[in-house]
Structures are given as structure tokens and as C-alpha cells.
Amino acid sequence: MEARTGAGRFIVLEGGDGAGKTTQVALLSAWLEAIGLPHVSTREPGGTPVGEAIRTVVLGRADLDMPAQTELLLILAARAAFVRDVVRPALEAGKVVIADRFSLSTLAYQGYGRGLPLHQVRAGIDIATGGLSPDLYLLLDLPSGEGAERQRRDGAEADRIEAAGADFREAVRNGYLALAESEPRVEVVSARGTPEEVHARLRDHLLTRFPETFLAEGPIDRGRSG
Ligand code: T5A
């Protein structure tokens, strides 16, 4: 299908470990491909060479005893590169960005999970992003035990942050839900059901919020280069 061009949108999938974000990013990406909408899909921490290098330290080194502040600053260091090198150029080119995690993860994990003061986490986020925030966070909500069970079935080894345990996962989930109550750009979506059922829910939210972008038969060229 011929590529459409249009105003960029920054959409972020969020949720606890094992909620299904990676699966849903792939399904959304396939859908955008099918409707001919230029897009990039990416993940955090990572998405750039420096971000992937930081990811190996933050997640891969379960042997490191890392202060929560070090974890926060490393994740934010990766985000600054992600925003400069991935998100801003894609939005300026009129593309849709579908990201697996962004700043809401930092508030949920380093704020509510690790217990760092939220105002400090927000100040750090502001430095890393230069104030850029997504058009919409789609928060995949799943009881934390069910996410852990999905990961166990997957056979994946727990990374350094996942290894923090059940209480940590629960604090993260509750943190996400508390954030969703106060942030209008966060939509809570049940992560239960088959991947296709969850995908249909996400698509519905995008079509409702941004019909001008996501309706296949919507306006296709608003004069911005793709
Ligand atoms: N982090 C990240 C922070 O602490 N602060 C930050 O600011 C940021 C950005 C990232 C880690 O970094 C932390 C949070 C994380 O701990 P990650 O690997 O990117 O690590 O994130 P995870 O959430 O751990 O990734 P996972 O791949 O484990 O989980 P996903 O992506 O949510 O789930 P997915 O799609 O891989 O699915 C997990 C399993 O469930 C199955 C899949 O096939 C797979 O086996 N599945 C389903 N099963 C049944 N029903 C469904 N609907 C299913 N959907 C998927």
C-alpha cells in the first residue's frame, strides 16, 4: 500500500513486566504497515547504540549492587539519546512512533518501585526529554503475578530489575494505576485475553483518540514530508 504522510504521533505502550508490550508493539506495527502509515517501533531502555549499551548494564548485570539513583540516572542517560536520535527525528518526519516504555516507566519503577521522590524523578525526566512527552500512553494492566507467570512460561531469565521480586512488582503496578488517575494522557487497557483481543482494544483507543491519524480512509496528505 502507498505510504501516507501526516502529523507525527508519539504513542507509548506501558505496563509491568510480562504484560505483553513487546507482543502488542509488534501487532500495532503490523497494523500500521497494513494501513500504510509511516512509523518506527522501538524500545526503552535501548533504541540507540548508546541506549543498548546502557541497557546491558542496567538490566544485564544482575551481579551489580546499584543504588537506585544510579539506576535512575543511567536510564535517563539512555533516554536523552533516544529522544534526540529516534523520537524527535521521526516526529519531525511526520511518522508515528510506537515505543515500548518511556517516562511513565521511570515514574512507576524508580519512583513507586524503588521509592525515589517523584519530584526528583520528574526533574530528571525533564532534563532527559527536554520536555517531550507522548501523545498517549497505553497502559497494559495485568495483576503482577500474571505477568510473572507469562514470563515464566516464556522461559526468559529474570533481568536485574525483574529480580527485585513480587512486592516490587506490586508496587510498580499500583504506581502505574495511581499515575493513570492523575495523568489524562494515560489510558488503562486490560492486558487479559488473547493477544488479538488486547490488540483490538489498543486499536480502538487509537482510532477514538486520533481518528485523523489512524483511520485508514482519513485525510492522507497534510503537506508534511514522510
Ligand atoms: N525500566 C525501564 C525501568 O525500571 N525504568 C524505565 O524508565 C524503563 C524504560 C525493561 C526493564 O527496565 C525497566 C522495566 C523493565 O524491568 P523489558 O525487557 O523491556 O525490560 O521489559 P519487560 O516488561 O520485562 O519485557 P517483557 O518482554 O518481559 O514483557 P512484555 O514486553 O510486557 O511482554 P511480552 O510481549 O514479551 O510477553 C511476555 C510473554 O507473555 C506472552 C508472550 O508470548 C510472552 O511469552 N503473551 C501472552 N500470553 C497470554 N496472553 C496474552 N495476551 C499475551 N501477550 C503476550
GROMACS .gro file of C-alpha atoms and ligand atoms in nm:
model
  281
    1MET     CA    1   0.000   0.000   0.000
    2GLU     CA    2   0.119   0.352  -0.077
    3ALA     CA    3   0.267   0.528   0.225
    4ARG     CA    4   0.053   0.803   0.372
    5THR     CA    5   0.210   1.108   0.526
    6GLY     CA    6   0.083   1.307   0.819
    7ALA     CA    7   0.145   1.468   1.154
    8GLY     CA    8   0.367   1.254   1.374
    9ARG     CA    9   0.221   1.089   1.681
   10PHE     CA   10   0.414   0.956   1.977
   11ILE     CA   11   0.241   0.651   2.130
   12VAL     CA   12   0.390   0.456   2.419
   13LEU     CA   13   0.298   0.113   2.550
   14GLU     CA   14   0.349   0.071   2.922
   15GLY     CA   15   0.289  -0.189   3.188
   16GLY     CA   16   0.454  -0.427   3.430
   17ASP     CA   17   0.696  -0.697   3.326
   18GLY     CA   18   0.529  -0.961   3.111
   19ALA     CA   19   0.211  -0.760   3.046
   20GLY     CA   20   0.253  -0.811   2.671
   21LYS     CA   21   0.406  -0.484   2.550
   22THR     CA   22   0.655  -0.641   2.309
   23THR     CA   23   0.379  -0.855   2.159
   24GLN     CA   24   0.149  -0.555   2.119
   25VAL     CA   25   0.415  -0.327   1.971
   26ALA     CA   26   0.466  -0.591   1.701
   27LEU     CA   27   0.090  -0.618   1.633
   28LEU     CA   28   0.047  -0.239   1.618
   29SER     CA   29   0.344  -0.214   1.389
   30ALA     CA   30   0.194  -0.474   1.154
   31TRP     CA   31  -0.137  -0.285   1.156
   32LEU     CA   32   0.029   0.048   1.073
   33GLU     CA   33   0.218  -0.125   0.795
   34ALA     CA   34  -0.109  -0.264   0.659
   35ILE     CA   35  -0.279   0.079   0.657
   36GLY     CA   36   0.031   0.238   0.506
   37LEU     CA   37   0.116   0.473   0.791
   38PRO     CA   38   0.490   0.555   0.817
   39HIS     CA   39   0.611   0.461   1.163
   40VAL     CA   40   0.900   0.343   1.375
   41SER     CA   41   0.874   0.098   1.662
   42THR     CA   42   1.134   0.092   1.931
   43ARG     CA   43   1.206   0.011   2.295
   44GLU     CA   44   1.348   0.159   2.613
   45PRO     CA   45   1.599   0.141   2.767
   46GLY     CA   46   1.766   0.099   2.431
   47GLY     CA   47   1.665   0.207   2.083
   48THR     CA   48   2.006   0.366   2.011
   49PRO     CA   49   2.361   0.225   2.025
   50VAL     CA   50   2.436   0.412   2.348
   51GLY     CA   51   2.097   0.313   2.489
   52GLU     CA   52   2.152  -0.055   2.413
   53ALA     CA   53   2.496  -0.034   2.579
   54ILE     CA   54   2.338   0.120   2.891
   55ARG     CA   55   2.066  -0.148   2.882
   56THR     CA   56   2.328  -0.423   2.916
   57VAL     CA   57   2.448  -0.262   3.241
   58VAL     CA   58   2.110  -0.164   3.388
   59LEU     CA   59   1.931  -0.491   3.307
   60GLY     CA   60   2.200  -0.742   3.220
   61ARG     CA   61   2.428  -0.709   3.520
   62ALA     CA   62   2.228  -0.874   3.799
   63ASP     CA   63   2.557  -0.906   3.990
   64LEU     CA   64   2.591  -0.527   4.034
   65ASP     CA   65   2.480  -0.366   4.358
   66MET     CA   66   2.342  -0.043   4.214
   67PRO     CA   67   2.199   0.249   4.412
   68ALA     CA   68   1.851   0.346   4.292
   69GLN     CA   69   1.990   0.688   4.196
   70THR     CA   70   2.250   0.525   3.969
   71GLU     CA   71   1.978   0.315   3.804
   72LEU     CA   72   1.765   0.627   3.750
   73LEU     CA   73   2.048   0.831   3.601
   74LEU     CA   74   2.159   0.553   3.367
   75ILE     CA   75   1.806   0.506   3.236
   76LEU     CA   76   1.770   0.881   3.186
   77ALA     CA   77   2.109   0.898   3.014
   78ALA     CA   78   1.980   0.643   2.764
   79ARG     CA   79   1.657   0.839   2.723
   80ALA     CA   80   1.834   1.160   2.623
   81ALA     CA   81   1.991   0.978   2.326
   82PHE     CA   82   1.661   0.805   2.247
   83VAL     CA   83   1.475   1.136   2.230
   84ARG     CA   84   1.744   1.312   2.025
   85ASP     CA   85   1.821   1.031   1.782
   86VAL     CA   86   1.496   0.837   1.747
   87VAL     CA   87   1.184   1.015   1.865
   88ARG     CA   88   1.236   1.375   1.755
   89PRO     CA   89   1.362   1.293   1.402
   90ALA     CA   90   1.073   1.051   1.345
   91LEU     CA   91   0.811   1.300   1.465
   92GLU     CA   92   0.966   1.577   1.258
   93ALA     CA   93   0.939   1.347   0.955
   94GLY     CA   94   0.567   1.305   1.027
   95LYS     CA   95   0.596   0.943   1.139
   96VAL     CA   96   0.413   0.760   1.414
   97VAL     CA   97   0.646   0.642   1.691
   98ILE     CA   98   0.538   0.329   1.880
   99ALA     CA   99   0.761   0.289   2.184
  100ASP     CA  100   0.788   0.003   2.430
  101ARG     CA  101   0.818   0.211   2.752
  102PHE     CA  102   0.911   0.577   2.818
  103SER     CA  103   0.895   0.817   3.112
  104LEU     CA  104   0.591   0.659   3.278
  105SER     CA  105   0.811   0.351   3.339
  106THR     CA  106   1.061   0.568   3.522
  107LEU     CA  107   0.794   0.713   3.750
  108ALA     CA  108   0.646   0.368   3.816
  109TYR     CA  109   0.972   0.172   3.861
  110GLN     CA  110   1.222   0.422   4.003
  111GLY     CA  111   0.956   0.635   4.177
  112TYR     CA  112   0.695   0.396   4.313
  113GLY     CA  113   0.907   0.079   4.287
  114ARG     CA  114   1.245   0.197   4.418
  115GLY     CA  115   1.096   0.470   4.635
  116LEU     CA  116   1.279   0.770   4.487
  117PRO     CA  117   1.093   1.101   4.541
  118LEU     CA  118   0.862   1.162   4.245
  119HIS     CA  119   0.961   1.528   4.214
  120GLN     CA  120   1.325   1.424   4.170
  121VAL     CA  121   1.232   1.162   3.911
  122ARG     CA  122   1.022   1.417   3.723
  123ALA     CA  123   1.305   1.671   3.728
  124GLY     CA  124   1.543   1.411   3.583
  125ILE     CA  125   1.292   1.313   3.316
  126ASP     CA  126   1.262   1.676   3.215
  127ILE     CA  127   1.638   1.704   3.162
  128ALA     CA  128   1.648   1.383   2.958
  129THR     CA  129   1.348   1.458   2.736
  130GLY     CA  130   1.372   1.836   2.707
  131GLY     CA  131   1.002   1.833   2.798
  132LEU     CA  132   0.894   1.596   2.520
  133SER     CA  133   0.604   1.378   2.628
  134PRO     CA  134   0.395   1.123   2.438
  135ASP     CA  135   0.058   1.198   2.280
  136LEU     CA  136  -0.073   0.890   2.458
  137TYR     CA  137   0.039   0.621   2.699
  138LEU     CA  138  -0.147   0.290   2.662
  139LEU     CA  139  -0.103   0.119   2.997
  140LEU     CA  140  -0.142  -0.258   2.972
  141ASP     CA  141  -0.271  -0.355   3.312
  142LEU     CA  142  -0.234  -0.707   3.449
  143PRO     CA  143  -0.210  -0.836   3.807
  144SER     CA  144   0.164  -0.853   3.865
  145GLY     CA  145   0.158  -1.227   3.939
  146GLU     CA  146   0.002  -1.297   3.599
  147GLY     CA  147   0.276  -1.102   3.423
  148ALA     CA  148   0.539  -1.301   3.612
  149GLU     CA  149   0.361  -1.623   3.518
  150ARG     CA  150   0.362  -1.527   3.146
  151GLN     CA  151   0.735  -1.464   3.169
  152ARG     CA  152   0.793  -1.796   3.348
  153ARG     CA  153   0.608  -1.976   3.068
  154ASP     CA  154   0.823  -1.785   2.822
  155GLY     CA  155   1.130  -1.938   2.991
  156ALA     CA  156   1.308  -1.599   2.996
  157GLU     CA  157   1.560  -1.539   3.274
  158ALA     CA  158   1.473  -1.250   3.510
  159ASP     CA  159   1.680  -0.936   3.444
  160ARG     CA  160   1.829  -0.723   3.724
  161ILE     CA  161   1.512  -0.518   3.775
  162GLU     CA  162   1.268  -0.810   3.738
  163ALA     CA  163   1.472  -0.992   4.003
  164ALA     CA  164   1.356  -0.730   4.257
  165GLY     CA  165   1.065  -0.960   4.348
  166ALA     CA  166   0.689  -0.976   4.399
  167ASP     CA  167   0.650  -0.677   4.635
  168PHE     CA  168   0.840  -0.459   4.392
  169ARG     CA  169   0.619  -0.572   4.101
  170GLU     CA  170   0.309  -0.496   4.304
  171ALA     CA  171   0.437  -0.150   4.398
  172VAL     CA  172   0.506  -0.082   4.031
  173ARG     CA  173   0.156  -0.189   3.926
  174ASN     CA  174  -0.006   0.026   4.196
  175GLY     CA  175   0.219   0.313   4.095
  176TYR     CA  176   0.109   0.288   3.734
  177LEU     CA  177  -0.257   0.292   3.835
  178ALA     CA  178  -0.204   0.592   4.063
  179LEU     CA  179  -0.027   0.776   3.780
  180ALA     CA  180  -0.309   0.692   3.538
  181GLU     CA  181  -0.560   0.860   3.771
  182SER     CA  182  -0.380   1.191   3.760
  183GLU     CA  183  -0.247   1.193   3.403
  184PRO     CA  184  -0.510   1.245   3.130
  185ARG     CA  185  -0.277   1.111   2.860
  186VAL     CA  186  -0.270   0.765   3.019
  187GLU     CA  187  -0.532   0.513   2.906
  188VAL     CA  188  -0.559   0.196   3.114
  189VAL     CA  189  -0.622  -0.112   2.898
  190SER     CA  190  -0.680  -0.461   3.030
  191ALA     CA  191  -0.396  -0.692   2.924
  192ARG     CA  192  -0.610  -1.002   2.982
  193GLY     CA  193  -0.735  -1.210   2.693
  194THR     CA  194  -0.565  -1.325   2.378
  195PRO     CA  195  -0.303  -1.104   2.209
  196GLU     CA  196  -0.557  -1.034   1.932
  197GLU     CA  197  -0.822  -0.923   2.183
  198VAL     CA  198  -0.576  -0.688   2.353
  199HIS     CA  199  -0.465  -0.555   2.015
  200ALA     CA  200  -0.826  -0.475   1.921
  201ARG     CA  201  -0.863  -0.274   2.245
  202LEU     CA  202  -0.548  -0.074   2.174
  203ARG     CA  203  -0.653  -0.006   1.817
  204ASP     CA  204  -0.994   0.116   1.936
  205HIS     CA  205  -0.828   0.366   2.171
  206LEU     CA  206  -0.607   0.499   1.894
  207LEU     CA  207  -0.896   0.529   1.649
  208THR     CA  208  -1.110   0.706   1.908
  209ARG     CA  209  -0.840   0.947   2.024
  210PHE     CA  210  -0.675   1.021   1.691
  211PRO     CA  211  -0.911   0.934   1.404
  212GLU     CA  212  -0.736   1.188   1.179
  213THR     CA  213  -0.415   0.986   1.211
  214PHE     CA  214  -0.527   0.626   1.233
  215LEU     CA  215  -0.843   0.594   1.025
  216ALA     CA  216  -0.727   0.427   0.704
  217GLU     CA  217  -0.970   0.631   0.499
  218GLY     CA  218  -0.881   0.958   0.676
  219PRO     CA  219  -0.703   1.251   0.516
  220ILE     CA  220  -0.380   1.118   0.373
  221ASP     CA  221  -0.155   1.409   0.291
  222ARG     CA  222  -0.139   1.715   0.507
  223GLY     CA  223   0.168   1.855   0.342
  224ARG     CA  224   0.441   1.719   0.570
  225SER     CA  225   0.718   1.506   0.433
  226GLY     CA  226   0.707   1.137   0.530
  227T5A     N1  227   1.269   0.004   3.330
  227T5A     C1  228   1.252   0.055   3.204
  227T5A     C2  229   1.278   0.088   3.441
  227T5A     O1  230   1.295   0.041   3.554
  227T5A     N2  231   1.266   0.223   3.421
  227T5A     C3  232   1.249   0.280   3.298
  227T5A     O2  233   1.239   0.404   3.287
  227T5A     C4  234   1.242   0.192   3.185
  227T5A     C5  235   1.224   0.248   3.047
  227T5A     C6  236   1.281  -0.333   3.073
  227T5A     C7  237   1.305  -0.328   3.221
  227T5A     O3  238   1.355  -0.199   3.250
  227T5A     C8  239   1.276  -0.141   3.350
  227T5A     C9  240   1.143  -0.209   3.343
  227T5A    C10  241   1.178  -0.349   3.299
  227T5A     O4  242   1.201  -0.430   3.412
  227T5A     P1  243   1.199  -0.508   2.910
  227T5A     O5  244   1.258  -0.640   2.876
  227T5A     O6  245   1.196  -0.407   2.805
  227T5A     O7  246   1.277  -0.460   3.036
  227T5A     O8  247   1.054  -0.513   2.969
  227T5A     P2  248   0.968  -0.629   3.018
  227T5A     O9  249   0.838  -0.573   3.054
  227T5A    O10  250   1.036  -0.707   3.122
  227T5A    O11  251   0.958  -0.713   2.881
  227T5A     P3  252   0.896  -0.849   2.861
  227T5A    O12  253   0.930  -0.878   2.719
  227T5A    O13  254   0.931  -0.949   2.962
  227T5A    O14  255   0.741  -0.822   2.879
  227T5A     P4  256   0.637  -0.762   2.781
  227T5A    O15  257   0.705  -0.697   2.666
  227T5A    O16  258   0.540  -0.681   2.855
  227T5A    O17  259   0.559  -0.891   2.733
  227T5A     P5  260   0.578  -0.985   2.605
  227T5A    O18  261   0.500  -0.932   2.494
  227T5A    O19  262   0.722  -1.012   2.585
  227T5A    O20  263   0.505  -1.113   2.661
  227T5A    C11  264   0.557  -1.190   2.766
  227T5A    C12  265   0.512  -1.336   2.746
  227T5A    O21  266   0.371  -1.341   2.751
  227T5A    C13  267   0.317  -1.389   2.628
  227T5A    C14  268   0.426  -1.370   2.524
  227T5A    O22  269   0.415  -1.462   2.419
  227T5A    C15  270   0.549  -1.393   2.608
  227T5A    O23  271   0.571  -1.531   2.621
  227T5A     N3  272   0.198  -1.310   2.599
  227T5A    C16  273   0.075  -1.350   2.630
  227T5A     N4  274   0.030  -1.463   2.688
  227T5A    C17  275  -0.104  -1.474   2.705
  227T5A     N5  276  -0.193  -1.376   2.668
  227T5A    C18  277  -0.151  -1.263   2.608
  227T5A     N6  278  -0.238  -1.167   2.573
  227T5A    C19  279  -0.011  -1.247   2.589
  227T5A     N7  280   0.064  -1.146   2.537
  227T5A    C20  281   0.192  -1.186   2.544
   0.00000   0.00000   0.00000
